[in-house]
């Protein structure tokens, strides 16, 4: 239009592959879209703001006396546990929102654009790390208000926060997969909760493992969530970095390595 | 037209924007598209006409790489939609039946994101978005969320988004469904201007008038098959002759006029006495001169004479053997079907 004529197809430089640089750029643009959406509908941040506050208060005062004798000595146990549980729970929303988003017409346009196929998914997941950051900061703040003083110091707390956010991002690929294959947003919610409850509660997040029956201890000890919780406790309470950190990171990498490709493939197949 | 099709075409020669052969897509037991061939010459407007559920949208979605064909092949400017899909995507713009824009964002934000995805820089994306908004008369509404946009504004934004990369081929899936007549004719003007800049447009429509107004060539699709293909005139001609409509001034003359017509044109005529109108098939236009002279000699004064080509509605009825009305249900039905196809 505007009198300018359109370049004929034969004169265009065309490539059938998307480069890594393009993939990253497209994903960042899609993440920018996700951030704009969060800014436009701030009510979708209710869960990440209220859940850390309510859960931290509730669990600490309910279990504190029973498990550690008093609330104060339970804080170093429960805050890392609550942190991991809360942030992983908020990653379910990623899958639910992805499903809702994909039902809208705009995804047709994304699919018809010459962009990296993974970008709409990766961008959405990347934007959601903002949600995890909010949940993380609020959980630590609540703990601090209730009297939690991590021995490891601020630096290690920050490191632990980054670890939890990174692992939650990795785990959100699982829910993104459910989001892509499920028919409705509510079924994504259902399936994800079913997966998440055993993972977060059958761990050392809330109670000492040695109070559990042997067969349960076996599962709790191999549960990656337990390792993540232990890694966070080590860093915040003692300022040490152990083997649990390694296991957590390897676990996160394995999840991404498995779920990112199958999610993208499922996404492509739906097109 | 036959000769055109037999000419050999080299891939990428730029002559054909779309070449589709035997496209098939089934959803379960329902063969939505069942062996569709399409050839669209670059620089033209091609209309795909059919009732709801005929397979128009599914065909477009296959050509636009949104849906994988179960069988058959399609080339866009010589590039295979399945094997070179990423190249094809660089050559097309798609405007879907349901506005493919982000509801929760503003018009500017939508265009900027699409521009950035298409590789424009930050400043360039901003400039391009402003330019397109201006061109489509959306500047005033640019900052408002799309939730408050009217149907026509959404369609315009949608079309604007398809033009960011200035693609040489644009698919418009029912671009004016649900628009009021004024907005519709604005949309038609926009589409005509697009073609003037060198774009090729493939549009689907269930409005016969729209195809008649815009398209150079038309394919009529029914139940997944192309049932007719050609220029508007060819299609009209293929179903029969034009008809001559005469209205007499004096009602008393009508019987004499009818006899004159039947004698001179040697055909059967229809009379609507209440409006003094006689309709007769016009097989030989040359005989009309004789008829008019005969009527003057008989002292019959005419109020109106007109020649009518068959309408596309009649074309459709003749070709498919069933009316358009029985299929043209409410938009809700189409919407439900569209959802089903997408899932």
Coordinates of C-alpha atoms in Angstrom, one line a residue:
Chain A
X1 CA 0.0 0.0 0.0
X2 CA 1.0 3.7 0.1
X3 CA 1.8 3.3 -3.5
X4 CA 4.9 1.2 -2.7
X5 CA 4.8 -2.0 -4.6
X6 CA 5.4 -5.4 -3.1
X7 CA 8.6 -7.2 -3.6
X8 CA 7.8 -10.3 -5.8
X9 CA 8.3 -13.7 -4.2
X10 CA 11.1 -14.7 -6.5
X11 CA 13.3 -11.7 -5.5
X12 CA 13.2 -12.4 -1.8
X13 CA 15.9 -14.0 0.2
X14 CA 14.2 -17.0 1.9
X15 CA 15.4 -19.5 4.4
X16 CA 13.7 -22.6 5.5
X17 CA 15.5 -22.9 8.9
X18 CA 15.4 -20.7 11.9
X19 CA 18.7 -19.9 13.4
X20 CA 19.5 -20.0 17.2
X21 CA 19.7 -16.2 17.3
X22 CA 16.3 -15.9 15.7
X23 CA 14.9 -18.4 18.2
X24 CA 16.2 -16.5 21.2
X25 CA 15.0 -13.1 19.7
X26 CA 11.5 -14.5 19.0
X27 CA 11.3 -16.1 22.4
X28 CA 12.2 -12.8 24.1
X29 CA 9.6 -11.0 22.0
X30 CA 7.0 -13.5 23.1
X31 CA 8.2 -13.1 26.7
X32 CA 7.6 -9.4 26.3
X33 CA 4.1 -10.2 25.2
X34 CA 3.6 -12.3 28.3
X35 CA 4.8 -9.4 30.5
X36 CA 2.4 -7.0 28.8
X37 CA -0.4 -9.4 29.4
X38 CA 0.4 -9.6 33.1
X39 CA 0.5 -5.8 33.3
X40 CA -2.9 -5.6 31.6
X41 CA -4.5 -8.2 33.9
X42 CA -2.8 -7.8 37.3
X43 CA -5.6 -9.9 38.9
X44 CA -3.8 -13.0 37.5
X45 CA -1.1 -12.3 40.1
X46 CA -3.5 -13.0 43.0
X47 CA -2.4 -16.5 43.4
X48 CA 1.3 -15.7 43.6
X49 CA 0.8 -12.9 46.1
X50 CA -1.8 -14.5 48.4
X51 CA -0.6 -18.1 48.4
X52 CA 2.9 -17.4 49.9
X53 CA 1.4 -15.3 52.6
X54 CA -1.5 -17.6 53.6
X55 CA 0.5 -20.9 53.3
X56 CA 3.5 -19.6 55.2
X57 CA 1.3 -18.3 58.0
X58 CA -0.9 -21.4 58.1
X59 CA 1.7 -24.2 57.9
X60 CA 4.1 -22.5 60.3
X61 CA 1.5 -22.0 63.1
X62 CA -0.3 -25.4 62.5
X63 CA 2.8 -27.7 62.3
X64 CA 5.4 -25.6 64.2
X65 CA 4.7 -26.7 67.7
X66 CA 4.1 -30.4 66.7
X67 CA 7.1 -30.9 64.6
X68 CA 9.9 -28.7 66.0
X69 CA 8.6 -27.9 69.5
X70 CA 8.0 -24.2 68.8
X71 CA 7.3 -22.0 65.8
X72 CA 10.7 -20.2 65.9
X73 CA 12.7 -23.4 65.5
X74 CA 10.4 -24.7 62.8
X75 CA 11.0 -21.6 60.5
X76 CA 14.4 -22.8 59.1
X77 CA 12.7 -26.1 58.2
X78 CA 9.4 -24.8 56.8
X79 CA 10.4 -21.7 54.9
X80 CA 12.5 -23.5 52.3
X81 CA 9.8 -26.2 52.2
X82 CA 7.0 -23.7 51.7
X83 CA 9.1 -21.8 49.2
X84 CA 9.6 -24.8 46.9
X85 CA 6.0 -26.0 47.3
X86 CA 4.5 -22.6 46.6
X87 CA 6.7 -21.7 43.6
X88 CA 6.2 -25.1 42.0
X89 CA 2.5 -24.8 42.5
X90 CA 2.4 -21.5 40.8
X91 CA 4.0 -23.0 37.8
X92 CA 0.8 -25.0 37.1
X93 CA -0.8 -21.7 36.1
X94 CA 1.7 -21.6 33.2
X95 CA 0.1 -24.7 31.6
X96 CA -3.5 -23.5 32.3
X97 CA -2.8 -20.1 30.8
X98 CA -1.1 -21.6 27.8
X99 CA -4.1 -23.7 27.1
X100 CA -6.4 -20.7 27.3
X101 CA -4.1 -18.6 25.2
X102 CA -3.8 -21.3 22.5
X103 CA -7.6 -21.4 22.1
X104 CA -7.5 -17.8 21.0
X105 CA -7.2 -16.7 17.4
X106 CA -3.9 -15.0 17.9
X107 CA -2.0 -18.4 18.0
X108 CA -3.1 -18.9 14.4
X109 CA -1.1 -15.8 13.5
X110 CA 1.9 -17.0 15.5
X111 CA 1.8 -20.3 13.6
X112 CA 1.6 -18.5 10.3
X113 CA 4.6 -16.3 11.0
X114 CA 8.1 -17.3 10.0
X115 CA 9.2 -17.5 13.6
X116 CA 10.8 -20.3 15.6
X117 CA 8.1 -22.8 16.5
X118 CA 9.3 -23.0 20.1
X119 CA 9.1 -19.2 20.6
X120 CA 5.4 -18.9 21.7
X121 CA 5.9 -21.6 24.3
X122 CA 9.4 -20.6 25.5
X123 CA 8.3 -16.9 25.7
X124 CA 5.2 -17.7 27.8
X125 CA 7.3 -19.8 30.2
X126 CA 10.0 -17.1 30.4
X127 CA 7.5 -14.4 31.3
X128 CA 6.1 -16.6 34.0
X129 CA 9.5 -16.5 35.9
X130 CA 8.2 -13.0 37.0
X131 CA 5.4 -14.9 38.9
X132 CA 7.9 -17.2 40.5
X133 CA 10.1 -14.3 41.6
X134 CA 7.1 -12.6 43.2
X135 CA 6.2 -15.8 45.1
X136 CA 9.8 -16.3 46.2
X137 CA 10.3 -12.8 47.4
X138 CA 7.0 -12.8 49.3
X139 CA 7.7 -16.2 51.0
X140 CA 11.1 -15.0 52.3
X141 CA 9.6 -11.7 53.4
X142 CA 6.8 -13.5 55.3
X143 CA 9.4 -15.7 56.9
X144 CA 11.5 -12.6 57.9
X145 CA 8.4 -10.9 59.4
X146 CA 7.7 -14.1 61.4
X147 CA 11.2 -14.1 62.8
X148 CA 13.2 -16.2 60.3
X149 CA 16.9 -15.1 60.2
X150 CA 18.7 -17.3 57.6
X151 CA 22.2 -18.1 58.8
X152 CA 23.6 -18.4 55.3
X153 CA 23.3 -14.6 54.7
X154 CA 21.6 -12.6 52.0
X155 CA 23.8 -13.8 49.2
X156 CA 23.0 -17.4 49.8
X157 CA 19.3 -16.6 50.1
X158 CA 19.5 -14.9 46.7
X159 CA 21.2 -17.9 45.2
X160 CA 18.6 -20.2 46.7
X161 CA 15.9 -18.0 45.2
X162 CA 17.5 -18.2 41.8
X163 CA 17.8 -22.0 42.1
X164 CA 14.1 -22.3 43.0
X165 CA 13.0 -20.1 40.2
X166 CA 15.2 -21.9 37.7
X167 CA 13.9 -25.3 38.8
X168 CA 10.3 -24.1 38.7
X169 CA 10.8 -22.9 35.2
X170 CA 12.1 -26.3 34.3
X171 CA 9.1 -28.0 36.0
X172 CA 6.7 -25.7 34.2
X173 CA 7.6 -27.4 30.9
X174 CA 5.7 -30.5 32.3
X175 CA 2.6 -28.4 32.8
X176 CA 3.1 -26.7 29.5
X177 CA 3.0 -30.2 28.0
X178 CA -0.3 -30.9 29.7
X179 CA -1.4 -27.5 28.5
X180 CA -0.7 -28.3 24.9
X181 CA -2.2 -31.8 24.9
X182 CA -5.3 -31.1 27.1
X183 CA -8.6 -30.1 25.6
X184 CA -9.6 -27.6 28.3
X185 CA -7.9 -25.3 30.7
X186 CA -9.7 -26.9 33.7
X187 CA -8.5 -30.4 32.8
X188 CA -4.9 -29.0 32.8
X189 CA -5.5 -27.8 36.3
X190 CA -6.9 -31.2 37.3
X191 CA -4.1 -33.3 35.8
X192 CA -1.4 -31.0 37.1
X193 CA -2.7 -31.0 40.7
X194 CA -2.7 -34.8 40.6
X195 CA 0.9 -34.8 39.7
X196 CA 2.0 -32.0 42.0
X197 CA 0.4 -33.1 45.2
X198 CA 2.3 -36.3 45.7
X199 CA 5.5 -34.6 44.5
X200 CA 5.4 -31.7 47.0
X201 CA 3.8 -33.5 50.0
X202 CA 5.7 -36.8 49.7
X203 CA 8.9 -34.9 50.4
X204 CA 10.9 -33.5 53.3
X205 CA 9.3 -30.1 52.7
X206 CA 7.1 -30.1 55.8
X207 CA 8.1 -32.9 58.2
X208 CA 11.3 -34.8 59.0
X209 CA 11.6 -37.9 56.8
X210 CA 12.5 -40.3 59.7
X211 CA 8.9 -40.0 61.0
X212 CA 7.6 -41.7 57.9
X213 CA 7.2 -45.4 57.3
X214 CA 10.1 -47.1 55.5
X215 CA 8.4 -47.6 52.1
X216 CA 7.5 -43.9 52.0
X217 CA 11.0 -42.8 53.0
X218 CA 12.3 -44.7 50.0
X219 CA 10.1 -42.5 47.7
X220 CA 10.7 -39.3 49.6
X221 CA 14.5 -39.8 49.3
X222 CA 14.5 -40.2 45.6
X223 CA 11.9 -37.4 45.0
X224 CA 13.7 -34.5 43.3
X225 CA 11.6 -32.0 45.3
X226 CA 13.2 -33.3 48.5
X227 CA 16.7 -32.7 47.0
X228 CA 15.6 -29.2 46.0
X229 CA 14.3 -28.5 49.5
X230 CA 17.5 -29.8 51.0
X231 CA 19.6 -27.7 48.7
X232 CA 17.7 -24.6 49.6
X233 CA 18.0 -25.4 53.3
X234 CA 21.7 -25.9 53.0
X235 CA 22.2 -22.6 51.3
X236 CA 19.9 -20.5 53.4
X237 CA 20.6 -22.0 56.8
X238 CA 24.2 -22.9 56.6
X239 CA 25.5 -21.2 53.5
X240 CA 26.8 -24.5 52.1
X241 CA 26.4 -26.0 48.7
X242 CA 26.1 -29.8 48.5
X243 CA 25.4 -32.7 46.3
X244 CA 21.6 -31.9 46.6
X245 CA 22.2 -28.8 44.5
X246 CA 23.8 -30.9 41.8
X247 CA 20.9 -33.4 41.8
X248 CA 18.4 -30.5 41.7
X249 CA 20.1 -28.9 38.7
X250 CA 20.5 -32.2 36.9
X251 CA 16.9 -33.1 37.5
X252 CA 15.8 -29.7 36.1
X253 CA 17.9 -30.2 33.0
X254 CA 16.5 -33.7 32.5
X255 CA 13.0 -32.4 32.7
X256 CA 13.7 -29.7 30.2
X257 CA 15.5 -32.1 27.9
X258 CA 12.5 -34.4 27.9
X259 CA 9.5 -32.1 28.1
X260 CA 10.6 -29.2 25.9
X261 CA 10.9 -31.2 22.7
X262 CA 7.8 -33.3 23.2
X263 CA 5.8 -30.2 24.1
X264 CA 7.0 -28.4 21.0
X265 CA 6.2 -31.5 18.9
X266 CA 2.7 -31.8 20.4
X267 CA 2.2 -28.1 19.8
X268 CA 3.2 -28.5 16.2
X269 CA 0.9 -31.5 15.7
X270 CA -2.1 -29.5 16.9
X271 CA -1.5 -27.0 14.1
Chain B
X1 CA -9.2 -20.9 -19.6
X2 CA -8.4 -24.5 -20.4
X3 CA -5.3 -23.5 -22.3
X4 CA -3.9 -21.6 -19.4
X5 CA -3.9 -24.7 -17.2
X6 CA -2.1 -26.8 -19.7
X7 CA 0.9 -24.5 -19.9
X8 CA 3.9 -25.9 -18.1
X9 CA 5.0 -23.9 -15.1
X10 CA 8.4 -23.9 -13.5
X11 CA 8.4 -23.8 -9.7
X12 CA 9.2 -20.3 -8.5
X13 CA 8.7 -18.7 -11.9
X14 CA 6.4 -16.3 -10.1
X15 CA 3.6 -16.9 -12.4
X16 CA 1.5 -19.0 -10.0
X17 CA 1.0 -17.8 -6.5
X18 CA -0.8 -21.0 -5.5
X19 CA -0.8 -24.4 -7.1
X20 CA -2.7 -27.0 -5.1
X21 CA -3.2 -30.6 -6.3
X22 CA -5.6 -33.1 -4.7
X23 CA -5.7 -31.6 -1.2
X24 CA -7.4 -33.9 1.3
X25 CA -8.1 -33.3 4.9
X26 CA -10.3 -35.5 7.1
X27 CA -11.5 -34.8 10.6
X28 CA -12.5 -38.3 11.8
X29 CA -15.0 -39.7 9.3
X30 CA -15.7 -36.3 7.9
X31 CA -13.7 -35.5 4.8
X32 CA -13.8 -31.7 5.1
X33 CA -11.6 -31.3 2.0
X34 CA -11.7 -34.1 -0.5
X35 CA -9.4 -33.6 -3.4
X36 CA -9.2 -29.8 -4.0
X37 CA -7.2 -28.4 -6.9
X38 CA -6.6 -24.7 -7.0
X39 CA -4.4 -22.5 -9.3
X40 CA -4.1 -18.9 -8.5
X41 CA -2.2 -16.5 -10.8
X42 CA 0.1 -14.0 -9.1
X43 CA -1.3 -10.5 -8.9
X44 CA -5.0 -11.5 -9.0
X45 CA -7.8 -11.8 -6.5
X46 CA -9.1 -15.4 -6.3
X47 CA -12.4 -16.1 -4.6
X48 CA -13.2 -19.4 -2.9
X49 CA -17.0 -19.5 -2.7
X50 CA -19.1 -21.9 -0.8
X51 CA -21.6 -22.3 2.0
X52 CA -20.7 -22.9 5.6
X53 CA -18.9 -26.2 6.2
X54 CA -17.9 -26.6 2.5
X55 CA -14.2 -26.8 3.4
X56 CA -13.1 -23.3 2.6
X57 CA -11.5 -22.6 5.9
X58 CA -9.8 -26.0 6.0
X59 CA -8.4 -25.4 2.5
X60 CA -7.0 -22.0 3.4
X61 CA -5.5 -23.4 6.6
X62 CA -3.7 -26.1 4.6
X63 CA -2.4 -23.5 2.1
X64 CA -1.2 -21.3 5.0
X65 CA 0.7 -24.1 6.7
X66 CA -1.6 -24.1 9.7
X67 CA -2.9 -27.6 8.9
X68 CA -1.1 -30.5 7.4
X69 CA -2.9 -32.0 4.4
X70 CA -3.7 -35.8 4.7
X71 CA -3.0 -36.1 1.0
X72 CA -2.2 -34.0 -2.0
X73 CA 0.3 -31.2 -2.3
X74 CA 0.4 -27.4 -2.5
X75 CA 3.0 -24.9 -3.6
X76 CA 3.1 -21.3 -2.8
X77 CA 5.2 -19.4 -5.4
X78 CA 6.7 -22.8 -6.2
X79 CA 7.5 -23.7 -2.5
X80 CA 6.0 -26.8 -1.0
X81 CA 3.8 -26.0 2.0
X82 CA 4.8 -29.2 3.8
X83 CA 8.6 -29.3 3.0
X84 CA 9.4 -25.6 2.9
X85 CA 6.8 -24.4 5.4
X86 CA 9.1 -21.8 6.9
X87 CA 9.8 -20.3 3.5
X88 CA 6.1 -20.3 2.7
X89 CA 5.4 -18.4 5.9
X90 CA 7.7 -15.7 4.8
X91 CA 5.6 -15.2 1.7
X92 CA 2.1 -15.1 3.1
X93 CA -0.1 -13.1 5.4
X94 CA -3.1 -14.8 6.9
X95 CA -6.2 -13.1 8.2
X96 CA -8.4 -15.7 9.9
X97 CA -12.1 -15.8 10.3
X98 CA -11.7 -15.0 13.9
X99 CA -9.6 -12.0 14.4
X100 CA -6.1 -13.4 15.0
X101 CA -5.0 -10.6 17.3
X102 CA -4.4 -10.4 21.0
X103 CA -7.6 -9.4 22.8
X104 CA -5.9 -8.3 26.0
X105 CA -3.4 -6.0 24.4
X106 CA -3.9 -2.7 22.6
X107 CA -3.8 -2.3 18.8
X108 CA -0.3 -0.7 18.9
X109 CA 1.1 -3.4 21.2
X110 CA -0.3 -6.1 18.9
X111 CA 1.3 -4.6 15.8
X112 CA 4.6 -4.0 17.6
X113 CA 4.8 -7.6 18.8
X114 CA 4.1 -8.9 15.3
X115 CA 6.6 -6.5 13.8
X116 CA 9.3 -7.5 16.2
X117 CA 8.6 -11.2 15.5
X118 CA 9.0 -10.5 11.8
X119 CA 12.5 -9.1 12.5
X120 CA 11.9 -5.4 12.6
X121 CA 13.9 -3.3 15.0
X122 CA 12.4 -1.5 18.0
X123 CA 12.1 1.9 16.3
X124 CA 11.2 0.4 12.9
X125 CA 8.4 -1.7 14.5
X126 CA 7.0 1.4 16.2
X127 CA 7.1 3.4 13.0
X128 CA 5.5 0.6 10.9
X129 CA 2.7 0.1 13.5
X130 CA 1.9 3.8 13.5
X131 CA 1.9 3.8 9.7
X132 CA -0.5 0.9 9.5
X133 CA -2.8 2.2 12.2
X134 CA -3.0 5.5 10.3
X135 CA -3.7 3.7 7.1
X136 CA -6.5 1.6 8.5
X137 CA -8.1 4.5 10.4
X138 CA -7.3 3.1 13.8
X139 CA -4.9 5.8 15.2
X140 CA -7.5 7.1 17.6
X141 CA -8.2 3.7 19.1
X142 CA -4.5 2.7 19.1
X143 CA -4.0 2.6 22.8
X144 CA -7.3 1.1 23.9
X145 CA -7.6 -2.6 24.7
X146 CA -9.1 -4.6 21.9
X147 CA -11.9 -5.7 24.1
X148 CA -13.7 -2.4 23.3
X149 CA -13.2 -2.7 19.5
X150 CA -16.0 -3.2 17.1
X151 CA -16.0 -6.2 14.8
X152 CA -15.0 -3.9 11.9
X153 CA -12.1 -2.4 13.8
X154 CA -10.9 -5.9 14.7
X155 CA -10.9 -7.0 11.1
X156 CA -9.1 -3.9 10.0
X157 CA -6.4 -4.5 12.7
X158 CA -6.2 -8.1 11.7
X159 CA -5.6 -7.2 8.1
X160 CA -3.1 -4.5 9.1
X161 CA -1.2 -7.2 11.0
X162 CA -1.1 -9.4 7.9
X163 CA 0.5 -6.6 5.9
X164 CA 3.5 -5.8 8.2
X165 CA 5.9 -7.9 6.1
X166 CA 4.2 -6.9 2.9
X167 CA 3.7 -10.5 1.8
X168 CA 3.2 -11.2 -1.9
X169 CA 0.3 -13.5 -1.0
X170 CA -2.5 -12.8 1.4
X171 CA -5.2 -15.2 2.6
X172 CA -8.4 -13.7 3.8
X173 CA -10.8 -16.1 5.4
X174 CA -14.3 -14.6 5.2
X175 CA -13.0 -11.0 5.6
X176 CA -16.4 -9.4 5.8
X177 CA -18.6 -11.9 7.6
X178 CA -20.6 -10.1 10.2
X179 CA -19.7 -6.6 9.0
X180 CA -22.2 -3.9 8.2
X181 CA -22.6 -2.9 4.6
X182 CA -20.5 0.3 4.9
X183 CA -17.6 -1.4 6.7
X184 CA -17.9 -4.2 4.1
X185 CA -17.4 -1.9 1.2
X186 CA -14.5 -0.2 3.0
X187 CA -12.9 -3.6 3.3
X188 CA -13.5 -4.3 -0.4
X189 CA -11.7 -1.0 -1.3
X190 CA -8.8 -2.0 0.9
X191 CA -8.6 -5.4 -0.8
X192 CA -8.6 -3.9 -4.2
X193 CA -5.9 -1.4 -3.2
X194 CA -3.8 -4.4 -2.0
X195 CA -3.9 -6.0 -5.4
X196 CA -2.9 -2.8 -7.0
X197 CA 0.4 -2.9 -5.1
X198 CA 1.2 -6.3 -6.6
X199 CA -0.2 -8.6 -3.9
X200 CA -2.1 -11.7 -4.7
X201 CA -5.2 -12.2 -2.6
X202 CA -7.0 -15.5 -2.0
X203 CA -10.3 -14.9 -0.2
X204 CA -13.1 -17.1 1.0
X205 CA -16.6 -16.0 1.1
X206 CA -20.1 -17.2 1.4
X207 CA -21.4 -14.0 -0.1
X208 CA -21.9 -14.4 -3.8
X209 CA -21.9 -10.6 -4.3
X210 CA -18.5 -10.3 -2.7
X211 CA -16.9 -12.8 -5.0
X212 CA -18.7 -11.1 -7.9
X213 CA -17.4 -7.7 -6.8
X214 CA -13.8 -8.6 -6.1
X215 CA -12.6 -11.8 -7.6
X216 CA -11.0 -12.3 -11.0
X217 CA -11.5 -16.0 -10.8
X218 CA -13.7 -18.1 -8.6
X219 CA -13.7 -21.6 -7.4
X220 CA -17.0 -22.9 -6.0
X221 CA -16.5 -25.4 -3.3
X222 CA -19.2 -27.7 -2.0
X223 CA -18.7 -30.5 0.5
X224 CA -15.0 -30.6 0.1
X225 CA -15.0 -30.6 -3.7
X226 CA -14.4 -27.8 -6.2
X227 CA -17.6 -28.0 -8.2
X228 CA -16.9 -25.2 -10.6
X229 CA -14.0 -22.9 -11.5
X230 CA -13.6 -19.9 -13.8
X231 CA -14.1 -16.2 -14.1
X232 CA -17.3 -14.8 -12.8
X233 CA -18.6 -14.3 -16.4
X234 CA -17.7 -17.9 -17.4
X235 CA -19.5 -19.2 -14.4
X236 CA -22.6 -17.2 -15.1
X237 CA -22.5 -18.1 -18.7
X238 CA -22.1 -21.8 -17.9
X239 CA -25.5 -21.9 -16.4
X240 CA -27.4 -20.3 -19.2
X241 CA -28.4 -17.3 -21.0
X242 CA -29.3 -13.8 -19.8
X243 CA -32.9 -12.8 -19.6
X244 CA -34.8 -9.9 -21.0
X245 CA -37.1 -8.0 -18.8
X246 CA -39.7 -5.7 -20.3
X247 CA -42.3 -3.5 -18.5
X248 CA -45.1 -2.0 -20.4
X249 CA -46.7 1.4 -19.7
X250 CA -50.3 0.3 -20.3
X251 CA -51.4 -2.8 -18.6
X252 CA -53.9 -3.5 -21.4
X253 CA -51.0 -3.9 -23.8
X254 CA -49.4 -6.7 -21.9
X255 CA -51.0 -9.6 -23.8
X256 CA -50.1 -8.1 -27.2
X257 CA -46.6 -7.4 -26.0
X258 CA -46.2 -11.0 -24.9
X259 CA -47.4 -12.3 -28.3
X260 CA -45.0 -10.0 -30.1
X261 CA -42.1 -11.2 -28.0
X262 CA -42.9 -14.9 -28.5
X263 CA -43.3 -14.4 -32.2
X264 CA -40.1 -12.4 -32.7
X265 CA -37.8 -14.1 -30.2
X266 CA -39.4 -17.5 -30.7
X267 CA -39.3 -18.4 -27.0
X268 CA -41.7 -18.9 -24.1
X269 CA -42.1 -15.9 -21.8
X270 CA -43.2 -15.3 -18.3
X271 CA -45.7 -12.6 -17.4
X272 CA -46.2 -10.9 -14.0
X273 CA -49.4 -9.0 -14.8
X274 CA -49.6 -7.1 -11.5
X275 CA -46.4 -5.1 -12.3
X276 CA -46.8 -5.3 -16.1
X277 CA -43.5 -7.2 -16.5
X278 CA -42.6 -9.8 -19.1
X279 CA -39.5 -11.9 -18.7
X280 CA -38.0 -13.9 -21.6
X281 CA -34.8 -15.8 -22.1
X282 CA -32.5 -14.0 -24.5
X283 CA -30.7 -16.5 -26.5
X284 CA -29.8 -14.2 -29.4
X285 CA -29.2 -10.6 -28.5
X286 CA -29.5 -9.6 -32.2
X287 CA -33.2 -10.4 -32.3
X288 CA -33.9 -7.8 -29.6
X289 CA -33.6 -5.1 -32.2
X290 CA -36.3 -6.7 -34.3
X291 CA -38.4 -7.1 -31.2
X292 CA -38.1 -3.4 -30.2
X293 CA -39.1 -2.3 -33.7
X294 CA -42.0 -4.7 -33.8
X295 CA -43.2 -3.3 -30.4
X296 CA -43.0 0.2 -31.7
X297 CA -44.9 -0.7 -34.8
X298 CA -47.6 -2.3 -32.7
X299 CA -47.9 0.9 -30.7
X300 CA -46.8 -0.6 -27.4
X301 CA -45.1 1.8 -25.2
X302 CA -42.4 0.5 -22.8
X303 CA -41.8 1.7 -19.3
X304 CA -38.5 -0.2 -18.8
X305 CA -36.2 -2.6 -20.6
X306 CA -33.4 -4.5 -18.9
X307 CA -31.1 -7.4 -19.5
X308 CA -30.1 -9.5 -16.5
X309 CA -27.3 -11.9 -16.3
X310 CA -27.9 -14.8 -14.0
X311 CA -26.9 -14.0 -10.4
X312 CA -24.3 -16.1 -8.7
X313 CA -27.0 -17.3 -6.4
X314 CA -28.5 -19.0 -9.4
X315 CA -25.1 -20.2 -10.5
X316 CA -24.6 -21.8 -7.1
X317 CA -28.0 -23.4 -7.1
X318 CA -27.5 -24.8 -10.6
X319 CA -24.0 -26.2 -9.9
X320 CA -24.5 -27.7 -6.5
X321 CA -28.1 -28.8 -7.0
X322 CA -29.1 -27.4 -3.7
X323 CA -29.7 -23.9 -2.4
X324 CA -27.4 -21.8 -0.4
X325 CA -30.1 -21.1 2.2
X326 CA -30.2 -24.6 3.6
X327 CA -26.6 -24.4 4.6
X328 CA -26.3 -20.8 5.5
X329 CA -27.2 -21.2 9.1
X330 CA -26.4 -18.7 11.8
X331 CA -22.8 -17.7 12.4
X332 CA -22.9 -19.7 15.6
X333 CA -22.9 -22.9 13.7
X334 CA -19.9 -21.8 11.7
X335 CA -18.1 -20.7 14.8
X336 CA -18.7 -24.1 16.4
X337 CA -17.4 -25.8 13.3
X338 CA -14.3 -23.5 13.2
X339 CA -13.5 -24.5 16.8
X340 CA -13.9 -28.1 16.0
X341 CA -11.5 -27.8 13.1
X342 CA -9.0 -26.1 15.2
X343 CA -9.0 -28.6 18.0

